[in-house]
Amino acid sequence: MKKIIIPIVIVSSLIILVGCYSKNEQHKKGDIMMNTEIEKKIDSLLEKMTVEEKVGQMNQYNGFWDLTGPAPKEGSAETKYQHLKNGWIGSMLNVRGVKNVRAVQKIAVEETRLGIPLIIGFDVIHGYKTLSPIPLAEAASWDLEAIKKSASVAATEASSAGINWTFGPMVDISRDPRWGRVMEGAGEDPFLGSKVAVARVQGFQGTNLKSPHTIAACAKHFAAYGFSEAGKEYNTVDIGTSTLHNVVLPPFKAAVNAGVRTLMNSFNELNGVPVTGSSYLQRDILKNGWGFNGFIVSDWASINEMINWGHAKNKKEAAEIAVTAGSDMDMEGYVYVKELAQLVKDGKVDESLINDAARRILRVKFELGLFDDPYKYCNEENEKNSLYNPKHQEAVLDVAKKSIVLLKNENDLLPLKKSGQKIALIGSLANDKNSPLGSWRIASDDNTSISVLDGMQQYEDNTLNYSKGVDLITEKTSFTSEVKINYTDKSEFKHAVATAQKSDVVVMVLGEHGFQSGEGRSRSNIDLPGLQQELLEEIYKVNKNIVLVLNNGRPLAIEWASENIPSIVEAWQLGSQAGNAIAQVLYGDYNPSGKLPMTFPRNVGQIPIYYNYKNTGRPINKDNNVFWSHYIDVENTPLYPFGHGLSYTTFNYSNFRISKKSISINDSIKVSVNVTNTGKYDGKEVVQLYIRDMVGSNTRPVRELKGFELIELKIGETKTVEFTLDKNTLGFYNNDGEFITEPGDFKVFIGGSSTTTLEGQFELIP
Ligand code: BGC
């Protein structure tokens, strides 16, 4: 909990109200799951354990098949099997399915000296078998209940298959769409990102971790991985303390306050220190500052990678640095299991560090109820009934519809008429049941999505002619292989052009292959890959009534399309029910309500581009010369801003009110607005509130999202939406990581996107 106004400090003639974290209060939050019964059980278990067995708890091995990282030399099946029997493994990842989980659990529980159960981890990123939209898409729904539900469906399926711990949610904020992993997060904004993080943690963990249908969550990647230089995967991160505290850390803190039981660190370095070896992040901030009492798992061999980074000279040193810094579990690195016990014996590592790490891991195992029944997630019948359950399909269809963003809709081309139309459906992605499943779907089955063609065929009173136009890729691709794009074969262009020519409307489904985003998939060029842009322009020559449906895992630079194509629908990769969701939106059975969680640039040169930028000293061109902050070849504005998204209806904002002209620091202020549905359809709107702190000891962004509400309005209906602002929403972190609230003038903006012009102001007085 933030405490405001402790000392009053005078800095540079500004009065600043400093609020430090009160350690005790922090501890209460992090300790919500602390249970003295459990602690006593851990005490007596730890007493019985050898150093090797305690270190064993800190060791996590990959299963025997799926790889989600480079294969380590040490990892033969025999070694793993032997270590399992020795009680030297605390957790396994990528072991899935009741049969397999039961088999490894049986060895841990029945064949080791102390019979400590394993915790079974897996990347349940947007579903297990039944897939939800990719997380970036879900964030576009701004519908926290739907997001929570989607995580709970994922937990239900995964837990039925033996899994009790997901490596999600990924809560990395990123401003760089070149980075392939933006598909896994909630976009660029810390406020929205924090809300989504909480919804996902609650969805995965539920209210009772002991339930066999919930799983422990893992907020990752701690921290700042989303700021990899140039959007290049696994790269250096060099950011200031202001960005770290105000942009990167808030979603992690929100997840911790929501009771997330684990965190994962990361491959990147931060300001010269690999985060896996960062005491500042893991001990000072997370464990001591926020009172986090769960455990931290390394990312895949990220302890070893400190050697490549040039931070540790060998594995022994890497183990020492990581454990000292607070990394509790070594994922598939073989470093802790090989080095730690000896380091303790040599007096290089204090045994208390090992005790603390083992305690944290055992705590989560007790909380999950694994000691009561290690096979509680191993029920074949439950597994059979749960996977691909129709109720899960319903839930993911619901969130898929809500994730779609209508970027542009001129001449009311959408929604499509339901009868009497000749429609051309063009693009290989339109007939693809694999790509819409997106990246990070290791357990799912190929080709299990509903394609757009399948979805649209259900509207039978129109004539639908499909032509693929061009193959996006040249060969079958998978989670671990490179995506080979087709840059040469235009043989199908002719057929597509002819199909478009004889149609009233053309629906073109273009974008990225499902494995073109995700881990290891940074792009230096974020346009439509391959020959798709050329195909689009060829079709445009013969029929301008084009609805462009985008399938992609990141914002794309589609400036030509934005200028020329009348209707553009951002449909991301929407998971198992993609085609049904898209068809329902195209035909108006669902009125689109999504809003962008990430800015779309005009071109890659604008990146990083985000709505909460700083004003600079030269924000506008006053004297008609070149000496201001801009490019000479592209506007400063993005193609589509954060928070943007249209509906088939229109909304009018009126009667903007701020309850007071000024408030004192402990007071709150109410801001309200009336929103009226002025169009021809019932619809939903995400009403967004932004502030600007006009003067700060640390300069403040031109806008910061501080509230949003998703409302539903019938035709002609008006609703009043009210927000409350107080010292918690008006403050920020200074460069020492302290939360402060400074008196002064604030502007408030309300509207349907981050570029809204409806504004008011008030003053915060000391
Ligand atoms: C990723 C993590 C993931 C882990 C296990 C790593 O390569 O960075 O996000 O959880 O693999 O699959």
Short mmCIF file of N, CA and C and ligand atoms in Angstrom, two decimals, residues 60 62 67-70 93-94 122-123 125 166-168 170 181 184 218 220-221 225 233-234 264-267 298-300 331 440 442 479 519, ligand 1:
data_model
loop_
_atom_site.label_atom_id
_atom_site.label_comp_id
_atom_site.label_asym_id
_atom_site.label_seq_id
_atom_site.Cartn_x
_atom_site.Cartn_y
_atom_site.Cartn_z
N GLN A 60 14.73 -27.65 -12.00
CA GLN A 60 13.59 -27.97 -12.88
C GLN A 60 14.10 -28.52 -14.21
N ASN A 62 13.19 -30.08 -18.13
CA ASN A 62 12.24 -30.25 -19.22
C ASN A 62 11.85 -31.72 -19.30
N LEU A 67 10.59 -29.09 -26.65
CA LEU A 67 11.64 -28.16 -26.27
C LEU A 67 11.10 -26.76 -26.46
N THR A 68 11.31 -25.92 -25.48
CA THR A 68 10.94 -24.53 -25.69
C THR A 68 12.17 -23.65 -25.57
N GLY A 69 13.33 -24.25 -25.82
CA GLY A 69 14.59 -23.52 -25.81
C GLY A 69 15.65 -24.43 -26.40
N PRO A 70 16.91 -23.95 -26.47
CA PRO A 70 17.97 -24.81 -27.02
C PRO A 70 18.17 -26.05 -26.16
N LEU A 93 8.92 -29.32 -16.48
CA LEU A 93 8.08 -28.59 -17.42
C LEU A 93 7.94 -29.41 -18.69
N ASN A 94 6.90 -29.11 -19.42
CA ASN A 94 6.62 -29.81 -20.68
C ASN A 94 6.37 -31.30 -20.50
N PHE A 122 4.00 -25.59 -17.22
CA PHE A 122 3.76 -25.63 -18.67
C PHE A 122 3.38 -24.22 -19.14
N ASP A 123 3.69 -23.93 -20.39
CA ASP A 123 3.31 -22.62 -20.93
C ASP A 123 1.85 -22.64 -21.38
N ILE A 125 -0.38 -20.39 -22.27
CA ILE A 125 -0.32 -18.94 -22.53
C ILE A 125 -1.68 -18.41 -22.98
N THR A 166 1.21 -22.67 -14.48
CA THR A 166 1.42 -22.12 -15.82
C THR A 166 2.49 -21.04 -15.80
N PHE A 167 3.24 -20.95 -16.89
CA PHE A 167 4.20 -19.85 -17.03
C PHE A 167 3.47 -18.66 -17.66
N GLY A 168 2.49 -18.19 -17.01
CA GLY A 168 1.73 -17.05 -17.47
C GLY A 168 1.04 -16.40 -16.28
N MET A 170 2.21 -13.44 -19.09
CA MET A 170 3.34 -12.63 -19.50
C MET A 170 2.86 -11.18 -19.37
N ARG A 181 7.43 -11.13 -29.24
CA ARG A 181 6.69 -11.55 -28.06
C ARG A 181 5.63 -10.55 -27.62
N GLU A 184 2.27 -12.00 -26.73
CA GLU A 184 2.03 -12.70 -25.47
C GLU A 184 1.57 -11.79 -24.34
N CYS A 218 2.27 -17.45 -13.01
CA CYS A 218 3.67 -17.00 -13.00
C CYS A 218 3.76 -15.70 -13.81
N LYS A 220 5.64 -13.07 -15.74
CA LYS A 220 6.96 -13.08 -16.37
C LYS A 220 7.02 -11.95 -17.40
N HIS A 221 8.19 -11.52 -17.80
CA HIS A 221 9.53 -11.95 -17.44
C HIS A 221 10.13 -10.79 -16.66
N TYR A 225 12.10 -7.20 -20.17
CA TYR A 225 12.39 -7.95 -21.41
C TYR A 225 11.74 -7.27 -22.63
N GLU A 233 15.15 -9.97 -30.37
CA GLU A 233 14.98 -10.96 -29.30
C GLU A 233 16.25 -11.17 -28.47
N TYR A 234 16.07 -11.39 -27.19
CA TYR A 234 17.15 -11.72 -26.24
C TYR A 234 18.20 -10.61 -26.13
N MET A 264 8.80 -15.37 -13.12
CA MET A 264 9.94 -15.88 -13.90
C MET A 264 10.84 -14.70 -14.23
N ASN A 265 12.15 -14.92 -14.11
CA ASN A 265 13.03 -13.83 -14.55
C ASN A 265 13.27 -13.99 -16.05
N SER A 266 14.38 -13.55 -16.55
CA SER A 266 14.39 -13.31 -17.98
C SER A 266 15.76 -13.45 -18.61
N PHE A 267 15.77 -13.43 -19.95
CA PHE A 267 17.02 -13.59 -20.71
C PHE A 267 17.80 -12.28 -20.83
N SER A 298 13.96 -19.31 -12.95
CA SER A 298 14.77 -18.67 -14.00
C SER A 298 14.04 -18.89 -15.32
N ASP A 299 14.41 -18.15 -16.35
CA ASP A 299 13.92 -18.55 -17.66
C ASP A 299 14.84 -19.67 -18.16
N TRP A 300 14.47 -20.25 -19.25
CA TRP A 300 15.15 -21.46 -19.77
C TRP A 300 16.68 -21.25 -19.84
N MET A 331 15.64 -23.35 -14.36
CA MET A 331 14.90 -24.06 -15.41
C MET A 331 15.87 -24.63 -16.44
N TRP A 440 2.80 -19.99 -29.32
CA TRP A 440 2.69 -20.47 -27.94
C TRP A 440 1.44 -21.32 -27.75
N ILE A 442 1.75 -25.11 -27.43
CA ILE A 442 2.50 -26.37 -27.53
C ILE A 442 1.59 -27.59 -27.39
N PHE A 479 6.39 -24.62 -34.20
CA PHE A 479 6.82 -23.76 -33.10
C PHE A 479 8.33 -23.54 -33.09
N GLU A 519 8.10 -16.09 -29.44
CA GLU A 519 9.52 -16.08 -29.06
C GLU A 519 10.42 -16.34 -30.26
C1 BGC B 1 10.49 -18.57 -22.55
C2 BGC B 1 9.56 -18.61 -21.37
C3 BGC B 1 8.93 -19.97 -21.26
C4 BGC B 1 10.04 -20.99 -21.14
C5 BGC B 1 9.53 -22.40 -20.96
C6 BGC B 1 11.46 -19.72 -22.55
O1 BGC B 1 12.15 -19.81 -23.76
O2 BGC B 1 11.17 -17.34 -22.57
O3 BGC B 1 8.60 -17.60 -21.48
O4 BGC B 1 8.06 -20.01 -20.18
O5 BGC B 1 10.82 -20.95 -22.31
O6 BGC B 1 8.94 -22.88 -22.10
#
